Amino acid sequence: MVGGRPLTGNLDVWFRSLMVVDGRGKMETGAAITGWKDLPMELLLRVLVLGDDRMVIVASGVCTGWRDAICLGLSHLCLSWCKEHMNDLVLSLAPKFTKLQVLSLRQNKPQLEDNAVQTIANYCHDLCDLDLSKGHKLSDISLYALAHGCPRLLRLNFSGCTAFSDSALAYLTSFCTKLKYLNLCGCVKAASDRALQAIAYNCRQLQSLILGWCEGVTDKGVICLALGCPDLRAIDLCGCVLITANVKFTLTCCFSIADESVIALANGCCGLRSLGLYYCQNITDKAMYSLANSRVKSKHCSWASIHGSSNDEDGLMKLNISQCTALTPPAVQAVCDSFPALHTCPDRHSLIISGCLSLTAVHCACAVQNHRPNKAGLSH
């Protein structure tokens, strides 16, 4: 029989629950199995998939054969469950697990230090996906190490890494040029117009960028992104506040993102699917009409339109304009009409307008259809 995951972490107990025998304690090949050490390496790796990352770590210390097999076969590892001593654990494991491609080190409380990230960069050169979110103890040293040691990175989550600077982030992007996903939420020092200019220049394949609550971001940086990263699918500008509303840096307003940013994204990123503008209160109807018109432009230039076909899921599928109180119903309705994948109905809520009492009349196509009289019984 095959058992589930071990509850106690005891390998011997779990082994007995996983054994498949012919009644005489032998495998089908006739080789006797008396313990874990006798398992073929291929079977070992398949068995460990049924466990969790803690079991993998325990198994890697059983014997040198197991350690070598696991180190060569392990590509994904999550240590976010580690509430204490994560830094020491990384220092111990990174030199062994050199084939890692995905590594999650999300922390509930700051544990990781620069020496752990340096160790990762020194040994895990195949890394493609790294989560360092809430790494409050990390400094620019970590970014410089990753730049030189992990140039194949495609996804980076730096959410809450408040000590990173924009110069170090710019340096990182000059090496990690294949980035497709970058989360800079709350990175108030790193996410600046200077950094966005570097990202636009170096990371032209970028598809998703999260800039929530990055106070140093203005229209200037977002316009550079729209020009340099035409493949952007999702961008979150929620709460980008406290600087100016225009590219002249006049400091007369308290909100940094205005219509120019949205217009640039609408014109430059035809594949945009998700746009977060929560609390960007300088956004006006001008930006909404630009989004609505971009739907028409994208249809004309899309391959699908050449063949005479259309897809409701082309274009925006999620738009958050909560607390954008300057918007009026006609402008937002125009966006909703242009993008059928945007919904105000409860079951498929993808046009988020909370905090905008004036927009309660905006509705998606579903709402219109639900209120039409039932004509099923009418004859033709």
Short mmCIF file of C-alpha atoms in Angstrom, two decimals, residues 49-284:
data_model
loop_
_atom_site.label_atom_id
_atom_site.label_comp_id
_atom_site.label_asym_id
_atom_site.label_seq_id
_atom_site.Cartn_x
_atom_site.Cartn_y
_atom_site.Cartn_z
CA VAL A 49 7.46 13.87 -3.90
CA LEU A 50 4.68 12.57 -1.64
CA GLY A 51 6.28 14.27 1.34
CA ASP A 52 6.99 17.94 2.00
CA ASP A 53 10.18 19.98 1.86
CA ARG A 54 11.04 19.12 5.46
CA MET A 55 11.08 15.44 4.58
CA VAL A 56 13.38 16.15 1.63
CA ILE A 57 15.82 17.93 3.92
CA VAL A 58 15.75 15.06 6.43
CA ALA A 59 16.24 12.48 3.67
CA SER A 60 19.24 14.34 2.25
CA GLY A 61 21.08 13.68 5.51
CA VAL A 62 20.45 9.90 5.71
CA CYS A 63 23.46 8.84 3.65
CA THR A 64 25.76 10.13 0.92
CA GLY A 65 23.91 8.20 -1.78
CA TRP A 66 20.62 9.81 -0.88
CA ARG A 67 22.22 13.21 -0.52
CA ASP A 68 23.75 13.00 -3.99
CA ALA A 69 20.51 11.79 -5.58
CA ILE A 70 18.40 14.49 -3.95
CA CYS A 71 20.90 17.24 -4.66
CA LEU A 72 20.96 16.33 -8.34
CA GLY A 73 17.20 15.82 -8.66
CA LEU A 74 15.74 18.61 -6.54
CA SER A 75 14.64 21.66 -8.54
CA HIS A 76 11.96 23.24 -6.30
CA LEU A 77 12.32 24.11 -2.61
CA CYS A 78 10.22 26.16 -0.21
CA LEU A 79 11.53 27.13 3.22
CA SER A 80 8.76 29.57 4.07
CA TRP A 81 7.60 27.16 6.79
CA CYS A 82 10.82 27.81 8.72
CA LYS A 83 9.95 30.17 11.57
CA GLU A 84 13.41 30.19 13.17
CA HIS A 85 16.99 29.89 11.90
CA MET A 86 16.10 30.17 8.20
CA ASN A 87 19.41 31.92 7.55
CA ASP A 88 21.42 29.01 8.99
CA LEU A 89 19.32 26.52 7.05
CA VAL A 90 20.00 28.31 3.75
CA LEU A 91 23.72 28.48 4.50
CA SER A 92 23.67 24.72 5.03
CA LEU A 93 21.48 23.68 2.10
CA ALA A 94 22.46 26.01 -0.75
CA PRO A 95 25.90 24.41 -1.31
CA LYS A 96 24.18 20.99 -1.61
CA PHE A 97 21.10 21.81 -3.70
CA THR A 98 22.94 23.34 -6.64
CA LYS A 99 20.30 22.40 -9.24
CA LEU A 100 17.53 24.49 -7.69
CA GLN A 101 15.39 26.42 -10.14
CA VAL A 102 12.63 27.62 -7.80
CA LEU A 103 13.33 28.78 -4.24
CA SER A 104 10.82 30.39 -1.89
CA LEU A 105 12.19 32.13 1.20
CA ARG A 106 9.19 34.21 2.19
CA GLN A 107 9.41 35.22 5.85
CA ASN A 108 6.85 36.15 8.46
CA LYS A 109 9.55 37.87 10.47
CA PRO A 110 12.98 39.02 9.22
CA GLN A 111 15.48 36.16 9.28
CA LEU A 112 17.50 36.16 6.08
CA GLU A 113 20.76 38.07 5.92
CA ASP A 114 23.01 38.96 3.03
CA ASN A 115 25.39 36.03 3.60
CA ALA A 116 22.56 33.58 2.87
CA VAL A 117 21.72 35.25 -0.43
CA GLN A 118 25.40 35.37 -1.30
CA THR A 119 25.61 31.62 -0.71
CA ILE A 120 22.61 31.06 -2.96
CA ALA A 121 24.23 33.15 -5.68
CA ASN A 122 27.51 31.26 -5.31
CA TYR A 123 25.99 27.79 -5.75
CA CYS A 124 22.53 27.98 -7.37
CA HIS A 125 23.34 29.32 -10.82
CA ASP A 126 20.30 27.70 -12.48
CA LEU A 127 17.83 29.62 -10.30
CA CYS A 128 14.87 30.97 -12.28
CA ASP A 129 12.37 31.89 -9.57
CA LEU A 130 13.33 33.45 -6.22
CA ASP A 131 11.06 34.77 -3.47
CA LEU A 132 12.79 36.95 -0.87
CA SER A 133 9.67 38.80 0.26
CA LYS A 134 9.74 40.52 3.66
CA GLY A 135 13.53 40.38 3.69
CA HIS A 136 13.91 43.48 5.81
CA LYS A 137 17.46 42.58 6.82
CA LEU A 138 18.71 42.28 3.25
CA SER A 139 20.80 45.07 1.71
CA ASP A 140 22.22 45.94 -1.69
CA ILE A 141 24.90 43.30 -1.12
CA SER A 142 22.26 40.68 -1.91
CA LEU A 143 21.31 42.33 -5.19
CA TYR A 144 24.90 42.58 -6.36
CA ALA A 145 25.44 38.90 -5.50
CA LEU A 146 22.35 37.79 -7.43
CA ALA A 147 23.38 39.89 -10.42
CA HIS A 148 26.63 37.97 -10.77
CA GLY A 149 25.50 34.52 -9.61
CA CYS A 150 21.96 34.09 -10.96
CA PRO A 151 21.67 35.73 -14.39
CA ARG A 152 18.96 33.25 -15.51
CA LEU A 153 16.34 34.62 -13.12
CA LEU A 154 12.89 35.00 -14.66
CA ARG A 155 10.84 35.77 -11.54
CA LEU A 156 11.83 37.85 -8.51
CA ASN A 157 9.73 38.74 -5.48
CA PHE A 158 11.29 41.53 -3.43
CA SER A 159 8.05 42.60 -1.77
CA GLY A 160 8.79 44.33 1.52
CA CYS A 161 12.57 44.46 1.01
CA THR A 162 12.74 48.07 2.13
CA ALA A 163 16.54 48.46 2.28
CA PHE A 164 17.28 47.89 -1.41
CA SER A 165 18.36 51.00 -3.34
CA ASP A 166 17.40 51.98 -6.87
CA SER A 167 21.05 51.93 -8.00
CA ALA A 168 21.48 48.31 -6.87
CA LEU A 169 18.20 47.32 -8.52
CA ALA A 170 19.29 48.97 -11.75
CA TYR A 171 22.58 47.06 -11.55
CA LEU A 172 20.73 43.78 -11.06
CA THR A 173 18.56 44.33 -14.14
CA SER A 174 21.64 44.85 -16.30
CA PHE A 175 22.57 41.20 -15.64
CA CYS A 176 19.15 39.56 -15.17
CA THR A 177 17.81 40.74 -18.51
CA LYS A 178 15.30 37.90 -18.99
CA LEU A 179 13.05 38.89 -16.08
CA LYS A 180 9.35 38.34 -16.76
CA TYR A 181 7.94 38.95 -13.26
CA LEU A 182 9.13 41.49 -10.69
CA ASN A 183 7.41 42.31 -7.40
CA LEU A 184 8.65 45.54 -5.80
CA CYS A 185 5.65 46.19 -3.57
CA GLY A 186 6.72 48.40 -0.69
CA CYS A 187 10.31 48.77 -1.94
CA VAL A 188 10.19 52.51 -1.42
CA LYS A 189 13.91 53.08 -1.97
CA ALA A 190 14.42 50.69 -4.87
CA ALA A 191 11.36 51.54 -6.97
CA SER A 192 12.12 54.95 -8.40
CA ASP A 193 11.93 56.47 -11.86
CA ARG A 194 15.65 55.79 -12.22
CA ALA A 195 15.10 52.10 -11.53
CA LEU A 196 12.13 51.92 -13.89
CA GLN A 197 14.20 53.46 -16.65
CA ALA A 198 16.82 50.73 -16.12
CA ILE A 199 14.14 48.02 -16.12
CA ALA A 200 12.68 49.40 -19.34
CA TYR A 201 16.11 49.42 -20.99
CA ASN A 202 17.35 46.04 -19.74
CA CYS A 203 14.26 43.84 -19.27
CA ARG A 204 12.30 44.12 -22.47
CA GLN A 205 10.62 40.74 -21.91
CA LEU A 206 9.00 41.86 -18.64
CA GLN A 207 5.36 40.80 -18.40
CA SER A 208 4.32 41.58 -14.81
CA LEU A 209 5.42 44.38 -12.49
CA ILE A 210 4.07 45.16 -9.02
CA LEU A 211 4.83 48.66 -7.71
CA GLY A 212 2.24 48.97 -4.96
CA TRP A 213 2.91 51.77 -2.45
CA CYS A 214 6.17 52.81 -4.09
CA GLU A 215 6.13 56.52 -3.40
CA GLY A 216 9.01 57.39 -5.73
CA VAL A 217 7.25 56.27 -8.91
CA THR A 218 5.92 59.00 -11.20
CA ASP A 219 4.56 59.28 -14.71
CA LYS A 220 8.11 59.60 -16.03
CA GLY A 221 9.08 56.11 -14.92
CA VAL A 222 5.84 54.46 -16.04
CA ILE A 223 6.08 56.06 -19.48
CA CYS A 224 9.57 54.59 -19.84
CA LEU A 225 8.16 51.17 -18.94
CA ALA A 226 5.41 51.47 -21.53
CA LEU A 227 7.97 52.29 -24.20
CA GLY A 228 10.59 49.74 -23.17
CA CYS A 229 8.45 46.76 -22.11
CA PRO A 230 5.76 46.28 -24.77
CA ASP A 231 5.01 42.75 -23.53
CA LEU A 232 3.66 43.94 -20.17
CA ARG A 233 0.58 41.94 -19.20
CA ALA A 234 0.04 43.20 -15.65
CA ILE A 235 1.14 46.28 -13.74
CA ASP A 236 0.09 47.32 -10.26
CA LEU A 237 0.46 51.03 -9.44
CA CYS A 238 -1.77 50.95 -6.37
CA GLY A 239 -1.03 53.70 -3.87
CA CYS A 240 1.87 55.31 -5.71
CA VAL A 241 1.51 58.60 -3.86
CA LEU A 242 3.32 61.57 -2.29
CA ILE A 243 5.22 62.97 -5.28
CA THR A 244 3.87 65.01 -8.20
CA ALA A 245 1.07 64.37 -10.63
CA ASN A 246 3.04 65.26 -13.72
CA VAL A 247 6.44 64.83 -15.26
CA LYS A 248 7.62 68.35 -14.39
CA PHE A 249 8.16 67.50 -10.70
CA THR A 250 6.41 70.66 -9.50
CA LEU A 251 5.57 69.11 -6.10
CA THR A 252 2.25 70.94 -6.10
CA CYS A 253 0.18 67.76 -5.85
CA CYS A 254 0.39 64.77 -3.59
CA PHE A 255 -0.22 61.95 -6.05
CA SER A 256 2.41 60.70 -8.46
CA ILE A 257 0.49 58.73 -11.07
CA ALA A 258 -1.80 60.59 -13.43
CA ASP A 259 -3.36 60.22 -16.87
CA GLU A 260 -0.02 60.26 -18.72
CA SER A 261 0.94 56.89 -17.22
CA VAL A 262 -2.30 55.18 -18.20
CA ILE A 263 -2.28 56.69 -21.69
CA ALA A 264 1.29 55.47 -22.25
CA LEU A 265 0.39 51.96 -21.08
CA ALA A 266 -2.74 51.89 -23.23
CA ASN A 267 -0.81 52.92 -26.33
CA GLY A 268 2.41 50.98 -25.74
CA CYS A 269 1.27 47.69 -24.17
CA CYS A 270 -1.36 46.11 -26.41
CA GLY A 271 -1.30 42.90 -24.37
CA LEU A 272 -2.15 44.54 -21.04
CA ARG A 273 -4.50 42.28 -19.08
CA SER A 274 -4.41 43.64 -15.51
CA LEU A 275 -4.05 47.23 -14.32
CA GLY A 276 -4.09 48.31 -10.68
CA LEU A 277 -4.74 51.99 -10.01
CA TYR A 278 -6.08 51.83 -6.46
CA TYR A 279 -5.91 55.25 -4.75
CA CYS A 280 -4.34 56.95 -7.79
CA GLN A 281 -6.68 59.87 -7.35
CA ASN A 282 -5.24 62.01 -10.15
CA ILE A 283 -6.60 59.57 -12.74
CA THR A 284 -9.36 61.24 -14.78
#
